[in-house]
Protein backbone atom coordinates (compact mmCIF):
# COMPACT_ATOMS: atom_id res chain seq x y z
CA UNK A 1 0.00 0.00 0.00
CA UNK A 2 1.31 3.48 -0.78
CA UNK A 3 1.96 5.76 2.18
CA UNK A 4 -0.50 8.70 1.92
CA UNK A 5 1.87 10.90 3.89
CA UNK A 6 4.90 10.33 1.69
CA UNK A 7 5.93 13.78 0.37
CA UNK A 8 5.87 14.06 -3.42
CA UNK A 9 6.67 16.79 -5.97
CA UNK A 10 3.03 17.62 -6.60
CA UNK A 11 2.60 18.71 -2.97
CA UNK A 12 4.77 21.73 -3.84
CA UNK A 13 6.87 21.70 -0.69
CA UNK A 14 9.94 23.93 -0.73
CA UNK A 15 12.92 24.55 1.54
CA UNK A 16 15.57 27.26 1.58
CA UNK A 17 19.18 26.37 0.85
CA UNK A 18 19.83 28.00 4.23
CA UNK A 19 17.44 25.59 6.01
CA UNK A 20 18.66 22.11 5.10
CA UNK A 21 22.09 23.69 4.60
CA UNK A 22 22.19 25.03 8.16
CA UNK A 23 25.32 23.48 9.70
CA UNK A 24 24.11 24.04 13.28
CA UNK A 25 26.13 27.12 14.12
CA UNK A 26 24.49 29.17 16.88
CA UNK A 27 25.30 32.10 19.15
CA UNK A 28 27.13 29.76 21.55
CA UNK A 29 28.80 27.21 19.33
CA UNK A 30 30.40 26.36 16.03
CA UNK A 31 29.08 24.28 13.14
CA UNK A 32 28.32 20.63 13.96
CA UNK A 33 27.55 19.35 10.47
CA UNK A 34 29.46 19.51 7.20
CA UNK A 35 28.52 22.45 4.98
CA UNK A 36 26.92 20.79 1.96
CA UNK A 37 27.36 22.53 -1.40
CA UNK A 38 24.21 23.85 -3.13
CA UNK A 39 24.15 21.03 -5.74
CA UNK A 40 24.37 18.50 -2.88
CA UNK A 41 21.47 20.22 -1.13
CA UNK A 42 19.43 20.02 -4.34
CA UNK A 43 20.08 16.26 -4.43
CA UNK A 44 19.15 15.91 -0.75
CA UNK A 45 15.86 17.78 -1.24
CA UNK A 46 14.97 15.84 -4.37
CA UNK A 47 15.65 12.64 -2.43
CA UNK A 48 13.10 13.48 0.25
CA UNK A 49 10.35 14.53 -2.19
CA UNK A 50 10.54 18.34 -2.18
CA UNK A 51 9.31 20.38 -5.14
CA UNK A 52 11.66 23.31 -4.95
CA UNK A 53 14.50 25.14 -3.32
CA UNK A 54 14.68 28.83 -2.40
CA UNK A 55 17.76 30.90 -1.79
CA UNK A 56 19.46 34.11 -0.78
CA UNK A 57 22.02 35.41 -3.27
CA UNK A 58 24.81 34.47 -0.87
CA UNK A 59 23.50 30.96 -0.22
CA UNK A 60 24.64 30.25 -3.78
CA UNK A 61 27.23 32.85 -4.78
CA UNK A 62 29.73 33.89 -2.09
CA UNK A 63 29.74 37.60 -1.24
CA UNK A 64 32.06 39.49 -3.57
CA UNK A 65 32.65 36.58 -5.99
CA UNK A 66 33.95 37.77 -9.39
CA UNK A 67 31.53 37.56 -12.34
CA UNK A 68 33.19 34.54 -13.92
CA UNK A 69 32.98 32.56 -10.67
CA UNK A 70 29.35 33.58 -10.23
CA UNK A 71 28.49 32.35 -13.71
CA UNK A 72 30.27 29.04 -13.15
CA UNK A 73 28.46 28.47 -9.82
CA UNK A 74 25.07 29.37 -11.27
CA UNK A 75 25.58 27.08 -14.28
CA UNK A 76 26.52 24.17 -12.01
CA UNK A 77 23.48 24.85 -9.80
CA UNK A 78 21.15 24.95 -12.83
CA UNK A 79 22.50 21.59 -13.97
CA UNK A 80 21.74 20.15 -10.53
CA UNK A 81 18.20 21.59 -10.68
CA UNK A 82 17.67 20.04 -14.11
CA UNK A 83 19.16 16.69 -13.11
CA UNK A 84 16.87 16.45 -10.07
CA UNK A 85 13.77 18.19 -11.46
CA UNK A 86 13.71 20.88 -8.76
CA UNK A 87 12.39 24.45 -9.21
CA UNK A 88 13.38 27.77 -7.60
CA UNK A 89 10.02 29.43 -6.85
CA UNK A 90 11.39 32.10 -4.51
CA UNK A 91 14.59 34.09 -4.11
CA UNK A 92 15.73 36.76 -1.68
CA UNK A 93 18.70 38.92 -0.70
CA UNK A 94 21.02 38.49 2.24
CA UNK A 95 21.01 42.01 3.70
CA UNK A 96 22.08 40.97 7.18
CA UNK A 97 25.29 38.90 7.31
CA UNK A 98 27.97 41.30 6.10
CA UNK A 99 29.33 43.97 8.48
CA UNK A 100 28.25 46.67 6.01
CA UNK A 101 24.65 45.92 7.04
CA UNK A 102 25.15 46.10 10.81
CA UNK A 103 22.93 49.22 10.93
CA UNK A 104 20.39 47.74 8.53
CA UNK A 105 20.19 47.97 4.76
CA UNK A 106 17.28 49.98 3.34
CA UNK A 107 16.85 51.87 6.63
CA UNK A 108 20.55 52.32 7.45
CA UNK A 109 21.63 55.80 8.41
CA UNK A 110 24.49 55.86 5.92
CA UNK A 111 23.25 56.71 2.39
CA UNK A 112 26.08 54.69 0.83
CA UNK A 113 24.88 51.60 2.73
CA UNK A 114 21.33 52.20 1.52
CA UNK A 115 22.50 52.57 -2.07
CA UNK A 116 24.70 49.46 -1.81
CA UNK A 117 21.74 47.50 -0.40
CA UNK A 118 19.67 48.50 -3.43
CA UNK A 119 22.46 47.51 -5.81
CA UNK A 120 22.91 44.13 -4.09
CA UNK A 121 19.17 43.52 -4.24
CA UNK A 122 18.94 44.42 -7.94
CA UNK A 123 21.71 41.92 -8.68
CA UNK A 124 20.03 39.30 -6.51
CA UNK A 125 16.74 39.93 -8.33
CA UNK A 126 18.55 39.33 -11.63
CA UNK A 127 19.85 36.06 -10.20
CA UNK A 128 16.39 35.04 -8.97
CA UNK A 129 14.82 35.80 -12.35
CA UNK A 130 17.58 33.83 -14.10
CA UNK A 131 16.70 30.83 -11.92
CA UNK A 132 12.98 31.15 -12.69
CA UNK A 133 11.74 32.58 -9.37
CA UNK A 134 8.30 34.21 -9.37
CA UNK A 135 8.32 35.44 -5.75
CA UNK A 136 10.91 37.71 -4.17
CA UNK A 137 11.02 37.84 -0.38
CA UNK A 138 12.10 40.80 1.72
CA UNK A 139 13.03 40.01 5.29
CA UNK A 140 14.50 43.09 6.91
CA UNK A 141 16.48 41.34 9.61
CA UNK A 142 18.58 44.31 10.60
CA UNK A 143 16.07 47.02 9.70
CA UNK A 144 15.69 48.19 13.27
CA UNK A 145 17.48 49.58 16.30
CA UNK A 146 18.73 48.86 19.78
CA UNK A 147 18.10 52.46 20.87
CA UNK A 148 15.55 55.02 19.70
CA UNK A 149 18.42 57.53 19.73
CA UNK A 150 19.81 55.85 16.62
CA UNK A 151 17.16 56.49 13.98
CA UNK A 152 14.07 58.57 13.43
CA UNK A 153 11.36 55.88 13.15
CA UNK A 154 9.33 57.97 10.69
CA UNK A 155 12.40 58.50 8.51
CA UNK A 156 13.11 54.76 8.65
CA UNK A 157 9.68 53.99 7.19
CA UNK A 158 10.23 56.54 4.43
CA UNK A 159 13.57 54.94 3.60
CA UNK A 160 12.05 51.46 3.52
CA UNK A 161 9.25 52.73 1.26
CA UNK A 162 11.73 54.40 -1.08
CA UNK A 163 13.67 51.14 -1.43
CA UNK A 164 10.62 49.04 -2.24
CA UNK A 165 9.31 51.62 -4.69
CA UNK A 166 12.69 51.79 -6.41
CA UNK A 167 12.76 48.00 -6.74
CA UNK A 168 9.21 47.63 -8.03
CA UNK A 169 10.01 50.24 -10.70
CA UNK A 170 13.21 48.36 -11.54
CA UNK A 171 11.28 45.11 -12.08
CA UNK A 172 8.69 46.82 -14.26
CA UNK A 173 11.41 48.49 -16.35
CA UNK A 174 13.05 45.14 -16.90
CA UNK A 175 9.75 43.38 -17.58
CA UNK A 176 10.31 40.92 -14.72
CA UNK A 177 7.22 38.96 -13.71
CA UNK A 178 8.05 39.00 -10.03
CA UNK A 179 5.91 39.57 -6.95
CA UNK A 180 7.40 40.86 -3.72
CA UNK A 181 6.52 39.23 -0.39
CA UNK A 182 7.37 41.16 2.79
CA UNK A 183 8.26 39.08 5.85
CA UNK A 184 7.75 40.58 9.30
CA UNK A 185 9.63 39.71 12.48
CA UNK A 186 9.40 41.57 15.78
CA UNK A 187 13.00 41.28 16.94
CA UNK A 188 16.28 39.35 16.47
CA UNK A 189 18.87 40.13 15.34
CA UNK A 190 17.91 43.74 16.16
CA UNK A 191 16.33 44.56 19.53
CA UNK A 192 13.32 45.95 17.68
CA UNK A 193 12.63 45.61 13.96
CA UNK A 194 10.42 48.01 11.99
CA UNK A 195 7.06 46.74 10.73
CA UNK A 196 7.16 43.89 13.26
CA UNK A 197 4.03 41.96 12.30
CA UNK A 198 2.23 40.82 9.17
CA UNK A 199 -0.55 43.28 9.99
CA UNK A 200 1.93 46.16 10.03
CA UNK A 201 3.33 45.02 6.67
CA UNK A 202 -0.16 44.90 5.16
CA UNK A 203 -0.85 48.49 6.17
CA UNK A 204 2.54 49.60 4.81
CA UNK A 205 2.00 47.90 1.43
CA UNK A 206 -0.96 50.17 0.69
CA UNK A 207 1.39 53.19 0.81
CA UNK A 208 3.63 51.92 -2.03
CA UNK A 209 3.71 53.04 -5.66
CA UNK A 210 2.80 49.54 -6.87
CA UNK A 211 0.90 47.85 -4.05
CA UNK A 212 -0.47 45.28 -6.50
CA UNK A 213 3.04 43.82 -6.87
CA UNK A 214 3.59 43.47 -3.14
CA UNK A 215 2.17 40.99 -0.62
CA UNK A 216 3.39 39.21 2.49
CA UNK A 217 5.33 36.13 3.56
CA UNK A 218 4.11 35.43 7.11
CA UNK A 219 6.26 33.11 9.22
CA UNK A 220 4.76 30.97 12.00
CA UNK A 221 7.66 31.53 14.42
CA UNK A 222 7.72 35.28 13.91
CA UNK A 223 4.05 35.85 14.71
CA UNK A 224 4.35 33.54 17.70
CA UNK A 225 7.39 35.48 18.93
CA UNK A 226 5.05 38.49 19.05
CA UNK A 227 2.48 36.39 20.94
CA UNK A 228 0.05 36.51 18.03
CA UNK A 229 -2.20 33.95 16.39
CA UNK A 230 -0.72 32.84 13.08
CA UNK A 231 -3.99 31.87 11.44
CA UNK A 232 -5.29 35.38 12.01
CA UNK A 233 -2.25 36.80 10.23
CA UNK A 234 -2.83 34.40 7.32
CA UNK A 235 -6.50 35.31 7.19
CA UNK A 236 -5.91 39.05 7.07
CA UNK A 237 -3.39 38.62 4.26
CA UNK A 238 -5.59 36.17 2.37
CA UNK A 239 -8.66 38.37 2.60
CA UNK A 240 -6.78 41.19 0.84
CA UNK A 241 -5.28 38.89 -1.81
CA UNK A 242 -1.85 39.40 -0.26
CA UNK A 243 -0.81 35.90 0.80
CA UNK A 244 1.97 35.51 -1.77
CA UNK A 245 4.12 33.04 0.20
CA UNK A 246 4.26 31.38 3.62
CA UNK A 247 7.15 30.36 5.93
CA UNK A 248 6.15 27.27 7.88
CA UNK A 249 8.06 26.22 11.00
CA UNK A 250 7.42 26.18 14.74
CA UNK A 251 8.24 28.11 17.87
CA UNK A 252 7.83 27.65 21.61
CA UNK A 253 6.39 30.95 22.77
CA UNK A 254 7.86 34.43 22.73
CA UNK A 255 11.58 33.84 22.89
CA UNK A 256 14.45 33.79 20.36
CA UNK A 257 13.54 32.63 16.85
CA UNK A 258 13.69 28.85 16.99
CA UNK A 259 12.74 27.83 13.43
CA UNK A 260 11.73 24.37 14.67
CA UNK A 261 10.43 21.53 12.50
CA UNK A 262 6.91 22.34 11.31
CA UNK A 263 4.25 21.26 13.79
CA UNK A 264 6.76 20.00 16.34
CA UNK A 265 6.11 22.53 19.12
CA UNK A 266 2.47 23.54 18.75
CA UNK A 267 0.67 20.97 16.60
CA UNK A 268 -2.71 22.46 17.39
CA UNK A 269 -1.80 25.88 15.96
CA UNK A 270 -0.32 24.00 12.97
CA UNK A 271 -3.59 22.07 12.57
CA UNK A 272 -5.62 25.29 12.33
CA UNK A 273 -3.23 26.94 9.92
CA UNK A 274 -3.11 23.91 7.60
CA UNK A 275 -6.90 23.73 7.72
CA UNK A 276 -7.01 27.41 6.78
CA UNK A 277 -4.57 27.16 3.86
CA UNK A 278 -6.31 24.08 2.49
CA UNK A 279 -9.86 25.34 2.92
CA UNK A 280 -9.30 28.71 1.22
CA UNK A 281 -7.42 27.08 -1.65
CA UNK A 282 -4.01 28.72 -1.17
CA UNK A 283 -1.99 27.66 -4.20
CA UNK A 284 1.44 29.10 -3.45
CA UNK A 285 4.38 27.03 -2.31
CA UNK A 286 4.41 25.53 1.18
CA UNK A 287 7.84 26.70 2.22
CA UNK A 288 9.59 25.41 5.32
CA UNK A 289 11.85 28.02 6.90
CA UNK A 290 13.22 25.84 9.65
CA UNK A 291 16.29 23.81 10.45
CA UNK A 292 17.22 20.56 12.12
CA UNK A 293 18.20 20.39 15.78
CA UNK A 294 21.88 21.04 16.39
CA UNK A 295 22.21 17.45 17.58
CA UNK A 296 21.67 16.08 14.06
CA UNK A 297 23.99 14.81 11.37
CA UNK A 298 23.07 14.86 7.67
CA UNK A 299 20.72 11.88 8.07
CA UNK A 300 18.99 13.85 10.84
CA UNK A 301 18.57 16.74 8.42
CA UNK A 302 16.71 14.37 6.09
CA UNK A 303 14.55 13.24 9.02
CA UNK A 304 13.84 16.90 9.77
CA UNK A 305 12.85 17.72 6.17
CA UNK A 306 10.67 14.63 5.80
CA UNK A 307 9.10 15.43 9.17
CA UNK A 308 8.06 18.96 8.12
CA UNK A 309 6.35 17.65 4.99
CA UNK A 310 4.79 14.55 6.55
CA UNK A 311 3.33 16.59 9.40
CA UNK A 312 1.78 19.00 6.90
CA UNK A 313 0.17 16.10 5.00
CA UNK A 314 -1.00 14.42 8.20
CA UNK A 315 -2.55 17.64 9.46
CA UNK A 316 -4.23 18.16 6.10
CA UNK A 317 -5.81 14.73 6.43
CA UNK A 318 -6.80 15.42 10.07
CA UNK A 319 -8.36 18.76 9.11
CA UNK A 320 -10.40 17.09 6.37
CA UNK A 321 -11.59 14.46 8.83
CA UNK A 322 -12.60 17.16 11.31
CA UNK A 323 -14.59 19.05 8.67
CA UNK A 324 -16.26 15.84 7.45
CA UNK A 325 -17.27 14.74 10.97
CA UNK A 326 -21.07 14.85 11.20
CA UNK A 327 -21.04 16.07 14.80
CA UNK A 328 -18.70 18.92 13.82
CA UNK A 329 -20.90 19.74 10.87
CA UNK A 330 -24.01 19.86 13.04
CA UNK A 331 -22.32 22.10 15.62
CA UNK A 332 -21.02 24.45 12.93
CA UNK A 333 -24.41 24.55 11.20
CA UNK A 334 -26.04 25.57 14.49
CA UNK A 335 -23.44 28.30 14.99
CA UNK A 336 -23.97 29.67 11.50
CA UNK A 337 -27.77 29.54 11.63
CA UNK A 338 -29.40 32.79 10.55
CA UNK A 339 -33.19 33.20 10.42
CA UNK A 340 -32.80 36.42 8.42
CA UNK A 341 -34.56 38.50 11.09
CA UNK A 342 -31.68 41.01 11.26
CA UNK A 343 -30.84 41.19 7.58
CA UNK A 344 -32.56 44.57 7.15
CA UNK A 345 -30.13 46.18 9.63
CA UNK A 346 -26.99 44.11 8.95
CA UNK A 347 -26.70 45.03 5.29
CA UNK A 348 -25.06 48.15 3.88
CA UNK A 349 -25.67 51.38 5.73
CA UNK A 350 -28.67 53.45 4.81
CA UNK A 351 -30.55 56.09 6.80
CA UNK A 352 -33.55 53.73 6.81
CA UNK A 353 -31.45 50.86 8.19
CA UNK A 354 -30.05 53.17 10.88
CA UNK A 355 -33.58 54.27 11.85
CA UNK A 356 -34.80 50.66 11.94
CA UNK A 357 -31.85 49.62 14.09
CA UNK A 358 -32.29 52.49 16.55
CA UNK A 359 -35.91 51.45 16.98
CA UNK A 360 -35.32 47.70 17.38
CA UNK A 361 -35.88 45.93 20.69
CA UNK A 362 -33.34 43.28 21.70
CA UNK A 363 -33.35 40.73 24.49
CA UNK A 364 -29.73 40.92 25.69
CA UNK A 365 -30.39 38.66 28.69
CA UNK A 366 -31.73 35.90 26.44
CA UNK A 367 -28.91 36.41 23.94
CA UNK A 368 -26.38 36.29 26.74
CA UNK A 369 -27.81 33.06 28.14
CA UNK A 370 -26.94 31.08 25.04
CA UNK A 371 -24.28 28.35 25.24
CA UNK A 372 -22.09 28.12 22.16
CA UNK A 373 -20.75 24.54 22.51
CA UNK A 374 -17.20 25.67 21.73
CA UNK A 375 -15.89 23.29 24.38
CA UNK A 376 -17.36 20.32 22.54
CA UNK A 377 -16.24 21.63 19.18
CA UNK A 378 -12.69 22.15 20.33
CA UNK A 379 -12.57 18.75 22.01
CA UNK A 380 -13.59 17.20 18.69
CA UNK A 381 -10.70 19.04 17.05
CA UNK A 382 -8.33 17.74 19.73
CA UNK A 383 -9.58 14.17 19.28
CA UNK A 384 -9.10 14.37 15.52
CA UNK A 385 -5.68 15.85 16.06
CA UNK A 386 -4.76 13.06 18.48
CA UNK A 387 -5.99 10.47 16.02
CA UNK A 388 -8.70 8.81 18.10
CA UNK A 389 -11.63 9.92 15.98
C1 LIG B 1 16.52 34.09 7.90
C2 LIG B 1 15.26 34.50 8.57
C3 LIG B 1 14.08 33.97 7.85
C4 LIG B 1 13.90 34.58 6.50
C5 LIG B 1 14.98 34.24 5.58
C6 LIG B 1 14.81 35.05 4.32
S1 LIG B 1 16.55 34.35 6.23
O1 LIG B 1 16.76 32.73 8.12
O2 LIG B 1 15.27 34.06 9.92
O3 LIG B 1 12.90 34.08 8.59
O4 LIG B 1 12.72 34.05 5.94
O5 LIG B 1 15.64 36.15 4.27
MN1 LIG C 1 12.35 32.46 11.80
MN1 LIG D 1 11.34 33.20 7.33
CSV table of N, CA and C and ligand atoms in Angstrom, one decimal, residues 139 183 185 188 219-222 225 247 249 251 257-259 289-290, ligand 2:
chain,number,residue,atom,x,y,z
A,139,UNK,N,13.0,40.1,3.8
A,139,UNK,CA,13.0,40.0,5.3
A,139,UNK,C,14.1,41.0,5.8
A,183,UNK,N,8.3,40.0,4.7
A,183,UNK,CA,8.3,39.1,5.9
A,183,UNK,C,8.5,39.9,7.1
A,185,UNK,N,9.1,40.4,11.3
A,185,UNK,CA,9.6,39.7,12.5
A,185,UNK,C,9.8,40.8,13.6
A,188,UNK,N,15.2,40.3,16.8
A,188,UNK,CA,16.3,39.3,16.5
A,188,UNK,C,16.6,39.3,15.0
A,219,UNK,N,5.6,34.3,8.7
A,219,UNK,CA,6.3,33.1,9.2
A,219,UNK,C,5.7,32.7,10.6
A,220,UNK,N,5.4,31.5,10.7
A,220,UNK,CA,4.8,31.0,12.0
A,220,UNK,C,5.5,31.5,13.2
A,221,UNK,N,6.9,31.2,13.2
A,221,UNK,CA,7.7,31.5,14.4
A,221,UNK,C,7.6,33.0,14.7
A,222,UNK,N,7.6,33.8,13.7
A,222,UNK,CA,7.7,35.3,13.9
A,222,UNK,C,6.4,35.8,14.5
A,225,UNK,N,6.5,34.7,18.1
A,225,UNK,CA,7.4,35.5,18.9
A,225,UNK,C,6.7,36.7,19.5
A,247,UNK,N,6.0,31.0,5.3
A,247,UNK,CA,7.1,30.4,5.9
A,247,UNK,C,6.6,29.5,7.1
A,249,UNK,N,7.1,26.8,10.0
A,249,UNK,CA,8.1,26.2,11.0
A,249,UNK,C,7.4,26.2,12.3
A,251,UNK,N,7.6,27.2,16.9
A,251,UNK,CA,8.2,28.1,17.9
A,251,UNK,C,7.6,27.9,19.2
A,257,UNK,N,14.1,33.3,18.0
A,257,UNK,CA,13.5,32.6,16.8
A,257,UNK,C,14.1,31.2,16.7
A,258,UNK,N,13.2,30.2,16.9
A,258,UNK,CA,13.7,28.8,17.0
A,258,UNK,C,13.7,28.1,15.7
A,259,UNK,N,12.8,28.5,14.8
A,259,UNK,CA,12.7,27.8,13.4
A,259,UNK,C,12.7,26.3,13.6
A,289,UNK,N,10.7,27.2,6.5
A,289,UNK,CA,11.8,28.0,6.9
A,289,UNK,C,12.2,27.6,8.3
A,290,UNK,N,12.9,26.5,8.4
A,290,UNK,CA,13.2,25.8,9.7
A,290,UNK,C,14.5,25.1,9.5
B,2,LIG,MN1,12.4,32.5,11.8
